Tab-separated table of C-alpha atoms and ligand atoms in Angstrom:
chain	number	residue	atom	x	y	z
I	12	MET	CA	-18.582	-11.643	17.823
I	13	THR	CA	-16.436	-10.999	19.855
I	14	GLN	CA	-16.095	-6.517	18.160
I	15	SER	CA	-13.858	-4.431	20.270
I	16	LEU	CA	-11.205	-5.239	22.474
I	17	ASP	CA	-8.999	-4.318	24.815
I	18	ILE	CA	-5.687	-3.968	23.261
I	19	SER	CA	-6.746	-2.493	20.481
I	20	HIS	CA	-5.408	0.674	20.516
I	21	ALA	CA	-1.934	-0.359	22.078
I	22	ALA	CA	0.585	2.227	22.314
I	23	ASN	CA	1.207	3.587	18.032
I	24	ALA	CA	4.453	4.678	19.571
I	25	ASP	CA	5.909	1.400	20.494
I	26	ARG	CA	8.718	-0.015	22.232
I	27	ALA	CA	11.216	-1.019	20.935
I	28	SER	CA	13.439	-4.102	22.001
I	29	ASN	CA	16.044	-2.205	24.034
I	30	PRO	CA	13.085	-1.312	26.685
I	31	SER	CA	14.555	2.929	26.674
I	32	LYS	CA	14.542	3.534	23.274
I	33	LEU	CA	11.430	4.663	20.863
I	34	ASN	CA	12.041	2.037	17.394
I	35	LEU	CA	11.865	4.261	14.740
I	36	ALA	CA	10.926	1.555	11.630
I	37	GLY	CA	7.126	1.077	11.722
I	38	MET	CA	6.897	5.224	13.100
I	39	GLY	CA	4.193	7.500	12.309
I	40	PHE	CA	4.690	10.612	11.147
I	41	ASP	CA	2.655	12.730	14.299
I	42	THR	CA	4.353	10.292	15.753
I	43	LEU	CA	7.726	11.243	14.816
I	44	ARG	CA	6.869	14.737	15.208
I	45	GLU	CA	5.690	14.997	18.824
I	46	THR	CA	7.888	11.814	19.980
I	47	LEU	CA	11.160	14.658	18.667
I	48	ILE	CA	9.311	17.438	20.530
I	49	ALA	CA	9.169	16.335	23.333
I	50	ARG	CA	12.711	14.800	23.333
I	51	GLY	CA	13.663	18.663	23.247
I	52	ILE	CA	14.474	19.503	19.590
I	53	GLU	CA	14.057	22.983	18.830
I	54	PRO	CA	10.452	23.668	17.846
I	55	LYS	CA	11.169	25.504	14.111
I	56	LYS	CA	13.328	22.702	13.727
I	57	VAL	CA	11.312	19.526	14.318
I	58	ASN	CA	9.970	19.728	10.910
I	59	MET	CA	13.483	19.254	8.751
I	60	ARG	CA	14.177	16.834	11.074
I	61	ALA	CA	11.121	14.218	10.773
I	62	ARG	CA	11.232	14.466	7.418
I	63	GLN	CA	15.266	14.088	7.257
I	64	LEU	CA	14.115	10.682	9.766
I	65	TRP	CA	11.996	9.563	7.319
I	66	ARG	CA	13.934	9.536	4.762
I	67	TRP	CA	16.127	7.634	5.585
I	68	VAL	CA	14.358	5.382	7.651
I	69	TYR	CA	11.276	4.842	4.877
I	70	HIS	CA	13.106	5.800	1.930
I	71	TYR	CA	16.293	4.887	1.940
I	72	GLY	CA	15.643	1.663	4.254
I	73	VAL	CA	18.070	2.087	6.578
I	74	ARG	CA	18.576	0.193	9.802
I	75	ASP	CA	21.734	2.455	11.689
I	76	PHE	CA	22.070	5.864	11.852
I	77	SER	CA	25.185	6.294	10.820
I	78	GLY	CA	24.127	6.138	6.898
I	79	MET	CA	22.350	8.918	7.916
I	80	THR	CA	24.162	10.939	6.065
I	81	ASP	CA	23.307	15.003	5.731
I	82	ILE	CA	22.234	15.047	10.308
I	83	ALA	CA	25.508	16.444	11.992
I	84	LYS	CA	27.139	13.577	14.351
I	85	VAL	CA	26.313	14.804	16.894
I	86	GLN	CA	22.216	15.036	16.664
I	87	ARG	CA	23.430	11.391	15.395
I	88	ALA	CA	24.563	10.244	17.925
I	89	GLU	CA	21.198	11.851	20.109
I	90	PHE	CA	18.746	10.227	17.774
I	91	GLU	CA	20.525	6.946	18.702
I	92	GLU	CA	20.065	7.584	21.621
I	93	TRP	CA	16.671	7.651	22.057
I	94	PHE	CA	15.526	5.441	18.767
I	95	GLU	CA	16.422	2.176	16.784
I	96	LEU	CA	15.859	0.667	13.709
I	97	GLU	CA	14.776	-2.771	14.881
I	98	ARG	CA	12.801	-4.923	12.140
I	99	PRO	CA	10.459	-7.584	13.792
I	100	ASP	CA	12.038	-11.300	14.543
I	101	ILE	CA	11.046	-13.170	11.826
I	102	THR	CA	9.989	-17.204	12.811
I	103	GLU	CA	10.288	-18.964	9.405
I	104	ALA	CA	11.088	-17.338	5.920
I	105	LEU	CA	9.934	-18.984	3.009
I	106	VAL	CA	10.805	-19.617	-0.486
I	107	SER	CA	8.195	-20.995	-3.216
I	108	VAL	CA	8.918	-22.443	-6.082
I	109	ASP	CA	6.673	-20.337	-7.983
I	110	GLY	CA	8.746	-17.277	-6.047
I	111	THR	CA	6.526	-16.456	-3.410
I	112	ARG	CA	7.272	-15.362	-0.617
I	113	LYS	CA	5.888	-16.012	2.837
I	114	TRP	CA	6.920	-14.665	6.529
I	115	LEU	CA	6.111	-15.437	9.858
I	116	ILE	CA	6.521	-12.684	11.910
I	117	GLU	CA	6.832	-13.187	15.420
I	118	TYR	CA	5.581	-9.886	17.354
I	119	GLY	CA	5.299	-11.650	21.888
I	120	PRO	CA	4.741	-15.116	23.369
I	121	ASN	CA	2.643	-17.278	21.293
I	122	THR	CA	1.533	-13.800	18.623
I	123	GLU	CA	2.640	-14.553	15.230
I	124	ALA	CA	1.270	-13.874	12.239
I	125	GLU	CA	1.797	-13.923	8.370
I	126	THR	CA	2.865	-11.617	5.209
I	127	VAL	CA	2.708	-13.109	1.847
I	128	PHE	CA	4.444	-11.853	-0.852
I	129	ILE	CA	3.385	-12.453	-4.458
I	130	PRO	CA	4.788	-11.736	-7.714
I	131	ASP	CA	2.575	-10.923	-10.683
I	132	VAL	CA	0.069	-9.698	-9.455
I	133	GLY	CA	-0.835	-5.910	-9.495
I	134	ARG	CA	1.284	-3.986	-12.014
I	135	ALA	CA	4.426	-6.401	-10.825
I	136	GLY	CA	3.371	-7.638	-7.487
I	137	ALA	CA	1.892	-8.001	-4.028
I	138	LEU	CA	1.950	-8.465	-0.741
I	139	CYS	CA	-0.447	-9.533	1.513
I	140	VAL	CA	-0.398	-8.541	5.397
I	141	SER	CA	-1.635	-9.270	8.092
I	142	SER	CA	-3.777	-7.211	10.795
I	143	GLN	CA	-4.512	-9.225	13.117
I	144	VAL	CA	-2.687	-12.424	14.763
I	145	GLY	CA	-5.645	-14.663	14.215
I	146	CYS	CA	-9.555	-13.878	13.915
I	147	THR	CA	-13.142	-13.913	15.313
I	148	LEU	CA	-15.468	-14.690	12.093
I	149	ASN	CA	-14.801	-17.888	12.075
I	150	CYS	CA	-15.564	-18.077	7.771
I	151	SER	CA	-16.013	-22.000	7.422
I	152	PHE	CA	-13.671	-22.823	4.796
I	153	CYS	CA	-10.605	-20.335	6.211
I	154	HIS	CA	-7.706	-21.606	7.880
I	155	THR	CA	-7.192	-18.746	10.177
I	156	GLY	CA	-11.137	-19.148	11.292
I	157	THR	CA	-9.544	-21.979	12.912
I	158	GLN	CA	-7.698	-20.136	15.203
I	159	LYS	CA	-8.485	-17.919	18.030
I	160	LEU	CA	-7.966	-13.992	17.979
I	161	VAL	CA	-5.028	-13.358	20.049
I	162	ARG	CA	-4.603	-9.796	19.280
I	163	ASN	CA	-4.715	-6.269	16.656
I	164	LEU	CA	-1.134	-5.477	15.047
I	165	THR	CA	-0.572	-1.900	16.217
I	166	ALA	CA	0.395	0.391	13.357
I	167	PRO	CA	3.902	0.257	13.335
I	168	GLU	CA	3.756	-3.381	13.058
I	169	ILE	CA	1.283	-3.741	9.874
I	170	VAL	CA	4.112	-1.175	8.230
I	171	ARG	CA	6.943	-3.141	9.938
I	172	GLN	CA	5.651	-5.947	7.121
I	173	VAL	CA	6.619	-4.349	4.290
I	174	MET	CA	9.899	-2.818	5.922
I	175	VAL	CA	10.371	-7.063	6.086
I	176	ALA	CA	9.026	-7.329	2.862
I	177	ARG	CA	11.335	-4.573	1.119
I	178	ASP	CA	14.424	-5.838	3.085
I	179	ALA	CA	14.311	-8.908	1.131
I	180	LEU	CA	13.446	-7.519	-1.906
I	181	GLU	CA	16.492	-4.956	-1.987
I	182	GLU	CA	14.008	-2.911	-2.844
I	183	TRP	CA	15.841	0.407	-1.233
I	184	PRO	CA	15.291	3.090	-2.001
I	185	THR	CA	12.149	3.400	-2.534
I	186	SER	CA	11.634	4.976	-6.437
I	187	ASN	CA	14.123	2.588	-7.616
I	188	GLU	CA	11.487	2.124	-10.638
I	189	ASN	CA	11.471	-1.629	-11.905
I	190	ARG	CA	10.106	-2.713	-7.873
I	191	LYS	CA	8.957	-6.138	-7.458
I	192	LEU	CA	6.745	-4.966	-4.672
I	193	THR	CA	3.449	-2.750	-6.331
I	194	ASN	CA	0.217	-3.566	-4.194
I	195	ILE	CA	-0.239	-4.146	-1.368
I	196	VAL	CA	-3.191	-6.198	0.250
I	197	PHE	CA	-4.696	-6.250	3.626
I	198	MET	CA	-5.800	-10.525	3.192
I	199	GLY	CA	-4.347	-12.275	5.210
I	200	MET	CA	-5.267	-13.177	8.692
I	201	GLY	CA	-7.662	-10.930	10.753
I	202	GLU	CA	-10.261	-8.734	9.893
I	203	PRO	CA	-8.517	-4.747	8.694
I	204	LEU	CA	-11.985	-3.175	9.837
I	205	TYR	CA	-12.588	-4.799	13.413
I	206	ASN	CA	-8.965	-2.558	13.616
I	207	LEU	CA	-9.454	0.139	11.335
I	208	ASP	CA	-7.299	2.297	13.527
I	209	ASN	CA	-4.407	0.391	13.533
I	210	VAL	CA	-5.062	-0.239	9.725
I	211	ALA	CA	-5.587	3.267	8.668
I	212	GLU	CA	-2.986	4.523	10.280
I	213	ALA	CA	-0.323	2.011	8.604
I	214	ILE	CA	-1.645	3.038	5.193
I	215	ASP	CA	-0.841	6.748	5.888
I	216	THR	CA	2.359	5.409	6.896
I	217	ILE	CA	2.834	3.718	3.192
I	218	SER	CA	1.663	5.540	0.930
I	219	HIS	CA	3.644	8.852	1.970
I	220	ASN	CA	5.176	10.423	-0.395
I	221	GLU	CA	8.170	11.230	1.378
I	222	GLY	CA	8.746	7.417	2.278
I	223	ILE	CA	7.209	4.355	1.067
I	224	SER	CA	5.007	5.972	-1.373
I	225	PHE	CA	2.968	3.565	-2.397
I	226	GLY	CA	-0.233	5.352	-4.092
I	227	ARG	CA	-3.704	4.776	-2.599
I	228	ARG	CA	-5.209	2.860	-5.451
I	229	ARG	CA	-2.176	0.528	-5.210
I	230	ILE	CA	-3.157	-0.270	-1.430
I	231	THR	CA	-6.474	-2.963	-1.077
I	232	VAL	CA	-8.456	-3.660	1.718
I	233	SER	CA	-10.599	-7.147	2.225
I	234	THR	CA	-13.252	-7.423	4.261
I	235	ALA	CA	-15.297	-10.142	5.367
I	236	GLY	CA	-18.569	-6.852	4.775
I	237	VAL	CA	-18.067	-5.186	8.472
I	238	ALA	CA	-20.572	-2.962	6.998
I	239	PRO	CA	-21.708	0.254	9.034
I	240	LEU	CA	-17.989	0.653	9.150
I	241	ILE	CA	-17.306	0.324	5.081
I	242	PRO	CA	-18.326	4.074	3.974
I	243	GLU	CA	-15.746	5.493	7.416
I	244	LEU	CA	-12.673	3.418	5.709
I	245	GLY	CA	-13.173	4.740	2.197
I	246	ARG	CA	-13.225	8.189	4.099
I	247	ARG	CA	-10.511	7.610	6.209
I	248	THR	CA	-8.634	5.455	3.603
I	249	ASN	CA	-8.644	6.053	0.193
I	250	ALA	CA	-8.156	2.184	-0.766
I	251	MET	CA	-9.445	-0.097	-2.317
I	252	LEU	CA	-12.480	-1.815	-1.224
I	253	ALA	CA	-12.046	-5.307	-1.302
I	254	ILE	CA	-15.423	-7.728	0.082
I	255	SER	CA	-15.081	-11.173	0.756
I	256	LEU	CA	-18.627	-11.935	-1.033
I	257	HIS	CA	-18.500	-16.294	-1.008
I	258	ALA	CA	-22.321	-16.536	-1.883
I	259	THR	CA	-25.107	-14.861	-3.200
I	260	ASN	CA	-27.938	-15.331	-0.483
I	261	ASP	CA	-28.230	-14.910	2.928
I	262	ASP	CA	-28.933	-18.185	4.104
I	263	LEU	CA	-24.998	-20.111	3.135
I	264	ARG	CA	-23.532	-17.010	3.530
I	265	ASN	CA	-24.152	-17.271	6.965
I	266	GLU	CA	-23.047	-19.868	7.051
I	267	LEU	CA	-19.647	-19.921	5.445
I	268	VAL	CA	-19.088	-16.194	6.933
I	269	PRO	CA	-21.356	-16.748	9.818
I	270	LEU	CA	-20.120	-12.087	9.190
I	271	ASN	CA	-23.512	-11.828	7.566
I	272	LYS	CA	-25.815	-12.549	10.493
I	273	LYS	CA	-24.708	-9.008	11.794
I	274	TYR	CA	-24.596	-7.625	8.285
I	275	ASN	CA	-26.571	-9.475	5.658
I	276	LEU	CA	-26.433	-9.299	2.106
I	277	LYS	CA	-28.348	-6.635	2.243
I	278	GLU	CA	-27.074	-3.854	4.758
I	279	LEU	CA	-23.667	-4.787	2.917
I	280	PHE	CA	-25.115	-3.770	-0.527
I	281	ASP	CA	-25.416	-0.353	0.728
I	282	ALA	CA	-22.727	0.346	2.619
I	283	ILE	CA	-20.928	-0.775	-0.321
I	284	ARG	CA	-22.438	1.698	-2.306
I	285	GLN	CA	-21.600	4.440	0.322
I	286	TYR	CA	-17.760	3.933	-0.193
I	287	PRO	CA	-16.754	7.122	-2.046
I	288	ASP	CA	-15.151	7.666	-5.360
I	289	LEU	CA	-16.271	3.815	-6.791
I	290	GLY	CA	-16.944	4.313	-10.921
I	291	ASN	CA	-14.551	3.352	-13.410
I	292	SER	CA	-10.984	3.652	-12.525
I	293	LYS	CA	-11.744	2.276	-8.406
I	294	LYS	CA	-13.606	-0.875	-8.953
I	295	VAL	CA	-14.331	-2.856	-5.489
I	296	THR	CA	-13.483	-6.578	-5.681
I	297	PHE	CA	-15.549	-8.835	-5.340
I	298	GLU	CA	-13.562	-11.772	-3.841
I	299	TYR	CA	-15.341	-15.427	-4.291
I	300	VAL	CA	-13.826	-18.979	-3.372
I	301	MET	CA	-14.918	-21.301	-5.382
I	302	LEU	CA	-16.102	-24.612	-3.199
I	303	LYS	CA	-17.132	-27.989	-5.004
I	304	GLY	CA	-21.031	-28.139	-5.159
I	305	VAL	CA	-21.776	-25.390	-2.716
I	306	ASN	CA	-21.194	-21.774	-4.703
I	307	ASP	CA	-20.627	-22.470	-8.308
I	308	SER	CA	-23.806	-23.367	-9.697
I	309	MET	CA	-24.595	-21.600	-12.625
I	310	ALA	CA	-27.973	-20.334	-10.769
I	311	GLU	CA	-25.577	-18.270	-8.651
I	312	ALA	CA	-23.369	-16.924	-11.118
I	313	LYS	CA	-26.611	-15.680	-12.329
I	314	ASP	CA	-27.541	-14.439	-8.785
I	315	LEU	CA	-23.769	-12.974	-8.839
I	316	LEU	CA	-24.572	-10.981	-11.099
I	317	ARG	CA	-28.012	-9.522	-10.059
I	318	LEU	CA	-26.562	-8.632	-6.891
I	319	LEU	CA	-23.506	-6.372	-8.091
I	320	LYS	CA	-25.826	-4.531	-10.333
I	321	GLY	CA	-25.659	-1.134	-10.396
I	322	VAL	CA	-21.537	-1.450	-8.201
I	323	PRO	CA	-18.701	-0.567	-9.786
I	324	ALA	CA	-16.906	-4.556	-9.652
I	325	LYS	CA	-14.743	-6.740	-10.877
I	326	ILE	CA	-14.940	-10.547	-9.329
I	327	ASN	CA	-11.877	-12.456	-7.987
I	328	LEU	CA	-11.773	-16.042	-8.357
I	329	ILE	CA	-10.748	-18.212	-5.475
I	330	PRO	CA	-9.812	-21.366	-5.957
I	331	PHE	CA	-10.703	-23.371	-2.164
I	332	ASN	CA	-7.062	-23.958	-1.262
I	333	PRO	CA	-7.842	-26.906	0.654
I	334	TRP	CA	-6.399	-27.449	4.794
I	335	PRO	CA	-5.571	-30.294	6.385
I	336	GLY	CA	-8.914	-31.049	8.442
I	337	THR	CA	-11.709	-28.913	5.975
I	338	ASN	CA	-14.784	-30.736	4.705
I	339	TYR	CA	-14.413	-28.815	1.568
I	340	GLU	CA	-13.079	-28.842	-1.666
I	341	CYS	CA	-11.705	-26.848	-4.692
I	342	SER	CA	-14.666	-26.562	-7.560
I	343	ASP	CA	-13.856	-28.392	-11.203
I	344	TRP	CA	-11.776	-26.503	-13.423
I	345	GLU	CA	-14.591	-26.669	-15.928
I	346	THR	CA	-17.561	-25.643	-13.430
I	347	ILE	CA	-14.913	-22.123	-12.652
I	348	GLU	CA	-14.232	-21.719	-16.359
I	349	THR	CA	-17.662	-21.904	-17.290
I	350	PHE	CA	-18.286	-19.419	-13.788
I	351	ALA	CA	-15.750	-17.178	-14.958
I	352	GLU	CA	-17.303	-16.815	-18.174
I	353	VAL	CA	-20.805	-15.808	-17.872
I	354	LEU	CA	-19.685	-13.049	-15.340
I	355	ASN	CA	-17.794	-12.323	-18.823
I	356	ARG	CA	-20.193	-12.535	-20.823
I	357	ALA	CA	-21.804	-9.506	-18.892
I	358	GLY	CA	-18.783	-7.727	-18.995
I	359	TYR	CA	-17.305	-8.280	-15.895
I	360	SER	CA	-13.598	-9.149	-15.683
I	361	ALA	CA	-13.539	-11.748	-13.740
I	362	PRO	CA	-9.843	-13.174	-13.292
I	363	ILE	CA	-9.214	-17.197	-11.910
I	364	ARG	CA	-6.220	-16.407	-9.105
I	365	THR	CA	-4.290	-19.033	-9.115
I	366	PRO	CA	-3.350	-20.562	-5.841
I	367	ARG	CA	0.450	-19.987	-5.093
I	368	GLY	CA	2.865	-20.901	-2.856
I	369	ARG	CA	1.655	-23.830	-2.092
I	370	ASP	CA	4.319	-25.686	-1.453
I	371	ILE	CA	5.468	-23.214	1.285
I	372	LEU	CA	1.462	-23.265	2.641
I	373	ALA	CA	0.204	-20.130	1.529
I	374	ALA	CA	-3.139	-20.669	2.260
I	375	CYS	CA	-4.219	-18.028	4.981
I	376	GLY	CA	-3.015	-18.502	8.261
I	377	GLN	CA	-1.351	-22.315	7.107
I	378	LEU	CA	2.278	-21.816	8.253
I	379	ARG	CA	1.290	-20.129	11.454
I	380	SER	CA	-0.951	-22.712	12.701
I	381	GLU	CA	1.699	-25.064	10.830
I	382	SER	CA	4.495	-23.519	12.340
I	383	VAL	CA	2.338	-23.688	16.066
I	384	LYS	CA	1.492	-27.474	16.310
I	385	GLN	CA	5.553	-28.205	15.558
I	386	ARG	CA	6.279	-26.594	18.462
I	387	ALA	CA	3.495	-28.308	20.608
I	388	SER	CA	4.336	-31.422	18.803
I	389	GLU	CA	8.370	-30.448	20.540
I	390	ARG	CA	7.127	-29.481	23.657
I	391	ARG	CA	5.398	-32.402	24.373
I	392	LYS	CA	9.206	-33.720	22.250
I	393	ALA	CA	10.726	-32.273	24.879
I	394	GLU	CA	8.388	-32.929	28.226
I	395	LEU	CA	8.292	-36.836	27.356
I	396	ALA	CA	12.278	-36.573	27.061
I	397	ALA	CA	12.596	-34.330	31.092
I	398	LYS	CA	10.122	-37.430	32.055
I	399	ALA	CA	12.429	-39.985	30.665
I	400	ALA	CA	15.656	-38.246	32.557
I	401	GLU	CA	13.151	-37.934	35.355
I	402	ALA	CA	12.176	-41.612	35.354
I	403	GLU	CA	16.333	-42.480	34.724
I	404	GLY	CA	16.978	-40.046	37.514
I	405	THR	CA	15.099	-41.604	40.050
I	406	ALA	CA	15.747	-45.562	38.543
I	407	ALA	CA	19.910	-43.835	39.614
I	408	GLU	CA	18.507	-43.205	42.979
X	670	SAH	N1	-10.668	-10.740	6.416
X	670	SAH	C1	-10.775	-10.473	5.195
X	670	SAH	C2	-9.663	-10.341	5.615
X	670	SAH	C3	-9.447	-11.810	5.134
X	670	SAH	S1	-8.441	-12.083	2.979
X	670	SAH	C4	-11.630	-10.998	4.974
X	670	SAH	O1	-12.086	-11.372	4.485
X	670	SAH	O2	-12.008	-10.451	3.539
X	670	SAH	C5	-8.567	-13.235	2.768
X	670	SAH	C6	-9.127	-13.751	1.479
X	670	SAH	O3	-8.689	-15.614	1.214
X	670	SAH	C7	-10.359	-14.190	2.028
X	670	SAH	O4	-11.212	-13.011	0.483
X	670	SAH	C8	-11.094	-14.760	2.039
X	670	SAH	O5	-11.797	-15.222	1.933
X	670	SAH	C9	-9.642	-15.885	1.437
X	670	SAH	N2	-9.744	-17.409	2.134
X	670	SAH	C10	-9.586	-17.430	3.116
X	670	SAH	N3	-8.965	-19.019	3.508
X	670	SAH	C11	-9.140	-19.596	2.285
X	670	SAH	C12	-8.901	-20.525	1.450
X	670	SAH	N4	-8.801	-21.769	1.976
X	670	SAH	N5	-8.825	-20.945	0.214
X	670	SAH	C13	-9.047	-20.003	-0.691
X	670	SAH	N6	-9.539	-18.700	-0.283
X	670	SAH	C14	-9.404	-17.901	1.154
């Protein structure tokens, strides 16, 4: 398992598309302060300037410097020389008939990751963000698992996913009472705990109360179970914890979530119990994908209850979202309902997640994979055309 990546701690102040400038969109508060100091802003003005910029970037979502009306023109011009406010390149933007939106964002050549907005989740709607391009975990039912890891996303790249969604939903400034986007879930591509530094920094930025201002209780980080980092995640981010459980015994979990071979259920649950502040108002969400004939028996529902004993928990039952080439099938609807009932009767909330955005390939990793495939077929077509042209040229000689 590749756990440490040499590119995992990419620069926090990432270069802008114009190499002489730094991109303010996505930058963390400390980096912003340090940059202003390095650029020679008077020390006693640094905090004030950082706050001003911060509010324009993260509360009002401005896309250029001319809108920063409380900053003198000369100062604005200087900021414009140092910084830009670039959004990432969006390769595809799709809207489903059910209101789900999906963006495929390009972070570099062959480096794309998905961000999905799902309406009617949380108080109003949730944004599912990616923490890596690709994934190392190879969960057997997950489509992202079939794509190899390209790299970790930086903190600014994670933050910009939220900015892209806010742009599209027209939710600047942040204090809009009727927000459509109220919750952030790290349930897109990748394993957030293998990129914890950047995930923690991104959470600091998006929860900062003078900026985008998501309460930490509205931010959920989902992990396949990197046990030793679970308590640390809580200490560093104060976010809500979700665990991709999917099986109630080690044999099956080793197969579905191979990371279980490294950290088995006992180690995983020991770590979960150490997550700070767990209680009725801070429960762990357990995700359980319903796979026909694999993990959906009543005996397993009861095993699940035994496993969860003593952990403040809710369960999300996820109907398996099939993808081309998978051998798994989704459990029958009645089976899912009976499974849910066993959990409900024991006092657990166990909603069945309705499949969303199927028409736009909203299953984890599907859009990227389709787009890579498309590009490959376009490349093949181009190669064929080039060969044909060459052949034609040769024939004409
Ligand atoms: N690596 C982290 C973050 C990914 S979250 C984690 O494992 O938690 C994505 C969630 O969707 C996980 O619970 C994952 O197990 C689930 N998932 C992946 N592929 C799926 C599919 N085809 N159908 C339903 N759920 C899926």
